[in-house]
Amino acid sequence: MKHLLITGDPGVGKTTLVKKIIENLSKSSILFDGFITEEVRNHSFHRTGFEVRLLKSNDVAVLADKNKKQSSDQGVKQLGPYTVYVANFEQLTLQLISFFENGILIIDEIGKMELFSKKFEQCVETAFKKKNIRILATVPVRGPPFVAALKRDNGCQLFTVTRENRDSLVNEISRLLISSS
C-alpha cells in the first residue's frame, strides 16, 4: 500500500496517533512534512475552534472558531457553530502540498472543514497521484464523496482507530511507513 488513511470517531485520538507517528518518523532519516489540525480550547477546556500547524515551520493559522462571522467573503464558510476560515487554511497549506515531491506527506485532516476549499481538494488529489511521495492522512468516518473515494482507492490502506487499538497502531503504522520508504 502506498498511502495510509486513519479514520475513527471524533475524539478517539486520530491526531494524537499521528503526533506519535511523527515522533517515530523524527527518529529516522525519512523525509516528511505536512500539517496537523488541533483543537483550540478555552480556560474551561471547552472546544472553541481549530488551528492548523505546519510540521516543519510551526506556522499556524486559525481554521475555525465559534465566533459567528456574518460575511459575504468567499474565504469564510459556516459549519454548524463554527466559522471556517477557508482563505487562512489555503494560504497556509496549499503551497506545502503542491510542492511536496519526496517523502511522506502528513495531512491531518481531510474533512468537511478542509474540503470547503476546492483548491485543497484538487491539491490533495494531485498529491495522491505523485510517484515519490506517500501520504499519511486522517479522514472522518462519514465524510464527503471525496473522502469516500479515497477510502475505496486500492492504493490506500485504511486503519480505524479505537480507544482499544490506538496505542498499538502507533508502532504498526510507523513500521509500515519506515520500512517501505
PDB file of C-alpha atoms in Angstrom:
ATOM      1  CA  MET A   1       0.000   0.000   0.000  1.00  0.00           C
ATOM      2  CA  LYS A   2       1.285   3.406  -0.912  1.00  0.00           C
ATOM      3  CA  HIS A   3      -0.951   5.678   1.200  1.00  0.00           C
ATOM      4  CA  LEU A   4      -2.280   5.203   4.736  1.00  0.00           C
ATOM      5  CA  LEU A   5      -5.588   6.627   5.915  1.00  0.00           C
ATOM      6  CA  ILE A   6      -6.572   6.849   9.570  1.00  0.00           C
ATOM      7  CA  THR A   7     -10.237   7.110  10.494  1.00  0.00           C
ATOM      8  CA  GLY A   8     -12.225   6.880  13.690  1.00  0.00           C
ATOM      9  CA  ASP A   9     -14.920   8.589  15.690  1.00  0.00           C
ATOM     10  CA  PRO A  10     -14.386  12.216  16.760  1.00  0.00           C
ATOM     11  CA  GLY A  11     -12.274  12.437  19.892  1.00  0.00           C
ATOM     12  CA  VAL A  12     -10.870   8.912  19.635  1.00  0.00           C
ATOM     13  CA  GLY A  13      -7.301  10.149  19.206  1.00  0.00           C
ATOM     14  CA  LYS A  14      -6.545  10.325  15.465  1.00  0.00           C
ATOM     15  CA  THR A  15      -4.422  13.456  15.757  1.00  0.00           C
ATOM     16  CA  THR A  16      -2.682  12.149  18.881  1.00  0.00           C
ATOM     17  CA  LEU A  17      -1.877   8.950  16.979  1.00  0.00           C
ATOM     18  CA  VAL A  18      -0.434  10.976  14.094  1.00  0.00           C
ATOM     19  CA  LYS A  19       1.679  13.039  16.509  1.00  0.00           C
ATOM     20  CA  LYS A  20       3.161   9.850  17.986  1.00  0.00           C
ATOM     21  CA  ILE A  21       3.895   8.522  14.483  1.00  0.00           C
ATOM     22  CA  ILE A  22       5.623  11.842  13.713  1.00  0.00           C
ATOM     23  CA  GLU A  23       7.804  11.337  16.809  1.00  0.00           C
ATOM     24  CA  ASN A  24       8.854   7.937  15.423  1.00  0.00           C
ATOM     25  CA  LEU A  25       9.493   9.362  11.949  1.00  0.00           C
ATOM     26  CA  SER A  26      11.628  12.102  13.526  1.00  0.00           C
ATOM     27  CA  LYS A  27      13.971   9.403  14.873  1.00  0.00           C
ATOM     28  CA  SER A  28      14.530   8.049  11.347  1.00  0.00           C
ATOM     29  CA  SER A  29      16.155   9.586   8.297  1.00  0.00           C
ATOM     30  CA  ILE A  30      12.863   9.708   6.398  1.00  0.00           C
ATOM     31  CA  LEU A  31      11.837  12.996   4.834  1.00  0.00           C
ATOM     32  CA  PHE A  32       8.381  14.156   5.877  1.00  0.00           C
ATOM     33  CA  ASP A  33       6.312  17.281   6.215  1.00  0.00           C
ATOM     34  CA  GLY A  34       2.665  18.255   6.397  1.00  0.00           C
ATOM     35  CA  PHE A  35       0.221  19.716   8.847  1.00  0.00           C
ATOM     36  CA  ILE A  36      -1.722  18.891  11.988  1.00  0.00           C
ATOM     37  CA  THR A  37      -5.207  20.162  12.811  1.00  0.00           C
ATOM     38  CA  GLU A  38      -5.538  20.756  16.536  1.00  0.00           C
ATOM     39  CA  GLU A  39      -8.447  21.678  18.764  1.00  0.00           C
ATOM     40  CA  VAL A  40      -8.371  25.055  20.485  1.00  0.00           C
ATOM     41  CA  ARG A  41      -9.837  25.032  23.989  1.00  0.00           C
ATOM     42  CA  ASN A  42     -10.615  27.844  26.382  1.00  0.00           C
ATOM     43  CA  HIS A  43      -9.600  28.038  30.042  1.00  0.00           C
ATOM     44  CA  SER A  44     -12.602  25.825  30.926  1.00  0.00           C
ATOM     45  CA  PHE A  45     -11.389  23.200  28.428  1.00  0.00           C
ATOM     46  CA  HIS A  46     -14.376  23.737  26.114  1.00  0.00           C
ATOM     47  CA  ARG A  47     -13.511  23.453  22.424  1.00  0.00           C
ATOM     48  CA  THR A  48     -13.694  26.861  20.786  1.00  0.00           C
ATOM     49  CA  GLY A  49     -12.194  26.074  17.399  1.00  0.00           C
ATOM     50  CA  PHE A  50      -9.396  24.503  15.383  1.00  0.00           C
ATOM     51  CA  GLU A  51      -5.922  25.564  14.299  1.00  0.00           C
ATOM     52  CA  VAL A  52      -3.738  24.202  11.525  1.00  0.00           C
ATOM     53  CA  ARG A  53       0.004  23.920  12.234  1.00  0.00           C
ATOM     54  CA  LEU A  54       2.714  23.137   9.697  1.00  0.00           C
ATOM     55  CA  LEU A  55       5.074  20.450  10.970  1.00  0.00           C
ATOM     56  CA  LYS A  56       8.456  21.827   9.929  1.00  0.00           C
ATOM     57  CA  SER A  57       7.957  25.590  10.139  1.00  0.00           C
ATOM     58  CA  ASN A  58       5.428  25.570  13.016  1.00  0.00           C
ATOM     59  CA  ASP A  59       3.441  28.272  11.185  1.00  0.00           C
ATOM     60  CA  VAL A  60      -0.148  28.360  12.481  1.00  0.00           C
ATOM     61  CA  ALA A  61      -3.474  29.570  11.100  1.00  0.00           C
ATOM     62  CA  VAL A  62      -6.969  29.571  12.558  1.00  0.00           C
ATOM     63  CA  LEU A  63      -9.085  27.058  10.636  1.00  0.00           C
ATOM     64  CA  ALA A  64     -12.332  27.578  12.532  1.00  0.00           C
ATOM     65  CA  ASP A  65     -13.792  29.137  15.633  1.00  0.00           C
ATOM     66  CA  LYS A  66     -17.142  29.699  17.263  1.00  0.00           C
ATOM     67  CA  ASN A  67     -17.183  33.431  16.552  1.00  0.00           C
ATOM     68  CA  LYS A  68     -20.146  33.847  14.226  1.00  0.00           C
ATOM     69  CA  LYS A  69     -18.925  35.997  11.396  1.00  0.00           C
ATOM     70  CA  GLN A  70     -21.605  37.221   9.039  1.00  0.00           C
ATOM     71  CA  SER A  71     -19.781  37.808   5.815  1.00  0.00           C
ATOM     72  CA  SER A  72     -20.189  37.540   2.085  1.00  0.00           C
ATOM     73  CA  ASP A  73     -16.441  36.884   1.955  1.00  0.00           C
ATOM     74  CA  GLN A  74     -15.732  33.800  -0.184  1.00  0.00           C
ATOM     75  CA  GLY A  75     -12.946  32.878   2.236  1.00  0.00           C
ATOM     76  CA  VAL A  76     -15.361  32.261   5.125  1.00  0.00           C
ATOM     77  CA  LYS A  77     -17.944  29.443   5.478  1.00  0.00           C
ATOM     78  CA  GLN A  78     -20.206  28.185   8.270  1.00  0.00           C
ATOM     79  CA  LEU A  79     -20.306  24.598   9.548  1.00  0.00           C
ATOM     80  CA  GLY A  80     -22.615  24.177  12.499  1.00  0.00           C
ATOM     81  CA  PRO A  81     -21.406  26.522  15.244  1.00  0.00           C
ATOM     82  CA  TYR A  82     -18.056  27.093  13.519  1.00  0.00           C
ATOM     83  CA  THR A  83     -16.920  29.854  11.216  1.00  0.00           C
ATOM     84  CA  VAL A  84     -14.410  28.210   8.865  1.00  0.00           C
ATOM     85  CA  TYR A  85     -11.654  30.433   7.501  1.00  0.00           C
ATOM     86  CA  VAL A  86     -11.047  28.788   4.138  1.00  0.00           C
ATOM     87  CA  ALA A  87      -8.675  31.506   2.900  1.00  0.00           C
ATOM     88  CA  ASN A  88      -6.458  31.158   6.025  1.00  0.00           C
ATOM     89  CA  PHE A  89      -6.335  27.413   5.539  1.00  0.00           C
ATOM     90  CA  GLU A  90      -5.469  27.673   1.844  1.00  0.00           C
ATOM     91  CA  GLN A  91      -2.778  30.273   2.441  1.00  0.00           C
ATOM     92  CA  LEU A  92      -1.033  28.017   4.961  1.00  0.00           C
ATOM     93  CA  THR A  93      -1.371  24.574   3.368  1.00  0.00           C
ATOM     94  CA  LEU A  94      -1.703  24.718  -0.419  1.00  0.00           C
ATOM     95  CA  GLN A  95       1.878  25.621  -1.249  1.00  0.00           C
ATOM     96  CA  LEU A  96       3.236  22.882   1.004  1.00  0.00           C
ATOM     97  CA  ILE A  97       1.013  20.213  -0.548  1.00  0.00           C
ATOM     98  CA  SER A  98       1.545  21.417  -4.119  1.00  0.00           C
ATOM     99  CA  PHE A  99       5.335  21.473  -3.948  1.00  0.00           C
ATOM    100  CA  PHE A 100       5.943  18.390  -1.794  1.00  0.00           C
ATOM    101  CA  GLU A 101       7.798  15.970  -4.065  1.00  0.00           C
ATOM    102  CA  ASN A 102       9.614  13.347  -1.998  1.00  0.00           C
ATOM    103  CA  GLY A 103       8.980  11.541   1.290  1.00  0.00           C
ATOM    104  CA  ILE A 104       5.909  11.253   3.489  1.00  0.00           C
ATOM    105  CA  LEU A 105       3.233  13.929   3.348  1.00  0.00           C
ATOM    106  CA  ILE A 106       1.126  14.129   6.513  1.00  0.00           C
ATOM    107  CA  ILE A 107      -2.358  15.593   6.143  1.00  0.00           C
ATOM    108  CA  ASP A 108      -4.391  15.863   9.340  1.00  0.00           C
ATOM    109  CA  GLU A 109      -7.232  16.091   8.261  1.00  0.00           C
ATOM    110  CA  ILE A 110      -9.184  15.701   5.027  1.00  0.00           C
ATOM    111  CA  GLY A 111     -12.596  16.578   6.432  1.00  0.00           C
ATOM    112  CA  LYS A 112     -15.621  18.772   5.858  1.00  0.00           C
ATOM    113  CA  MET A 113     -13.977  21.997   7.004  1.00  0.00           C
ATOM    114  CA  GLU A 114     -10.883  21.463   4.881  1.00  0.00           C
ATOM    115  CA  LEU A 115     -12.923  20.376   1.866  1.00  0.00           C
ATOM    116  CA  PHE A 116     -14.736  23.716   1.787  1.00  0.00           C
ATOM    117  CA  SER A 117     -11.617  24.528  -0.220  1.00  0.00           C
ATOM    118  CA  LYS A 118     -11.895  23.106  -3.729  1.00  0.00           C
ATOM    119  CA  LYS A 119      -8.257  24.135  -4.239  1.00  0.00           C
ATOM    120  CA  PHE A 120      -7.286  21.942  -1.286  1.00  0.00           C
ATOM    121  CA  GLU A 121      -9.260  19.024  -2.714  1.00  0.00           C
ATOM    122  CA  GLN A 122      -7.505  19.435  -6.075  1.00  0.00           C
ATOM    123  CA  CYS A 123      -4.059  19.668  -4.450  1.00  0.00           C
ATOM    124  CA  VAL A 124      -4.681  16.573  -2.351  1.00  0.00           C
ATOM    125  CA  GLU A 125      -5.996  14.656  -5.361  1.00  0.00           C
ATOM    126  CA  THR A 126      -2.833  15.560  -7.297  1.00  0.00           C
ATOM    127  CA  ALA A 127      -0.612  14.633  -4.337  1.00  0.00           C
ATOM    128  CA  PHE A 128      -2.179  11.166  -4.144  1.00  0.00           C
ATOM    129  CA  LYS A 129      -1.006  10.603  -7.740  1.00  0.00           C
ATOM    130  CA  LYS A 130       2.622  11.674  -7.259  1.00  0.00           C
ATOM    131  CA  LYS A 131       5.114   8.829  -7.594  1.00  0.00           C
ATOM    132  CA  ASN A 132       7.725   9.765  -4.994  1.00  0.00           C
ATOM    133  CA  ILE A 133       5.529  10.512  -2.014  1.00  0.00           C
ATOM    134  CA  ARG A 134       3.427   8.545   0.414  1.00  0.00           C
ATOM    135  CA  ILE A 135       0.571  10.143   2.261  1.00  0.00           C
ATOM    136  CA  LEU A 136      -0.497   9.586   5.840  1.00  0.00           C
ATOM    137  CA  ALA A 137      -3.880  11.278   6.279  1.00  0.00           C
ATOM    138  CA  THR A 138      -6.723  11.334   8.753  1.00  0.00           C
ATOM    139  CA  VAL A 139     -10.258  11.191   7.395  1.00  0.00           C
ATOM    140  CA  PRO A 140     -13.688  11.231   9.045  1.00  0.00           C
ATOM    141  CA  VAL A 141     -15.731   8.038   9.399  1.00  0.00           C
ATOM    142  CA  ARG A 142     -18.533   9.581   7.366  1.00  0.00           C
ATOM    143  CA  GLY A 143     -17.063  12.059   5.003  1.00  0.00           C
ATOM    144  CA  PRO A 144     -17.870  13.830   1.772  1.00  0.00           C
ATOM    145  CA  PRO A 145     -17.698  11.939  -1.561  1.00  0.00           C
ATOM    146  CA  PHE A 146     -14.003  12.812  -1.996  1.00  0.00           C
ATOM    147  CA  VAL A 147     -13.175  11.041   1.288  1.00  0.00           C
ATOM    148  CA  ALA A 148     -15.326   8.036   0.363  1.00  0.00           C
ATOM    149  CA  ALA A 149     -13.410   7.740  -2.920  1.00  0.00           C
ATOM    150  CA  LEU A 150     -10.069   7.796  -1.084  1.00  0.00           C
ATOM    151  CA  LYS A 151     -11.253   5.037   1.241  1.00  0.00           C
ATOM    152  CA  ARG A 152     -12.179   2.868  -1.775  1.00  0.00           C
ATOM    153  CA  ASP A 153      -8.898   3.527  -3.573  1.00  0.00           C
ATOM    154  CA  ASN A 154      -6.789   0.356  -3.926  1.00  0.00           C
ATOM    155  CA  GLY A 155      -3.641   2.408  -3.333  1.00  0.00           C
ATOM    156  CA  CYS A 156      -4.796   3.282   0.204  1.00  0.00           C
ATOM    157  CA  GLN A 157      -4.826   1.208   3.347  1.00  0.00           C
ATOM    158  CA  LEU A 158      -7.451   2.241   5.906  1.00  0.00           C
ATOM    159  CA  PHE A 159      -6.903   1.988   9.665  1.00  0.00           C
ATOM    160  CA  THR A 160      -9.833   2.507  12.045  1.00  0.00           C
ATOM    161  CA  VAL A 161      -8.714   3.897  15.390  1.00  0.00           C
ATOM    162  CA  THR A 162     -10.466   2.882  18.587  1.00  0.00           C
ATOM    163  CA  ARG A 163      -9.581   3.536  22.207  1.00  0.00           C
ATOM    164  CA  GLU A 164      -8.502  -0.117  22.425  1.00  0.00           C
ATOM    165  CA  ASN A 165      -6.118  -0.147  19.442  1.00  0.00           C
ATOM    166  CA  ARG A 166      -4.772   3.402  19.210  1.00  0.00           C
ATOM    167  CA  ASP A 167      -1.565   2.672  21.136  1.00  0.00           C
ATOM    168  CA  SER A 168      -0.690  -0.452  19.130  1.00  0.00           C
ATOM    169  CA  LEU A 169      -1.384   1.373  15.849  1.00  0.00           C
ATOM    170  CA  VAL A 170       1.458   3.813  16.548  1.00  0.00           C
ATOM    171  CA  ASN A 171       4.112   1.124  16.054  1.00  0.00           C
ATOM    172  CA  GLU A 172       2.252  -0.699  13.285  1.00  0.00           C
ATOM    173  CA  ILE A 173       1.799   2.395  11.120  1.00  0.00           C
ATOM    174  CA  SER A 174       5.282   3.729  11.939  1.00  0.00           C
ATOM    175  CA  ARG A 175       6.820   0.410  10.851  1.00  0.00           C
ATOM    176  CA  LEU A 176       4.846   0.455   7.591  1.00  0.00           C
ATOM    177  CA  LEU A 177       5.992   3.984   6.787  1.00  0.00           C
ATOM    178  CA  ILE A 178       9.620   3.496   7.768  1.00  0.00           C
ATOM    179  CA  SER A 179      10.128   0.051   6.221  1.00  0.00           C
ATOM    180  CA  SER A 180       8.681   0.959   2.843  1.00  0.00           C
ATOM    181  CA  SER A 181      10.409   4.335   2.432  1.00  0.00           C
TER     182      SER A 181
END
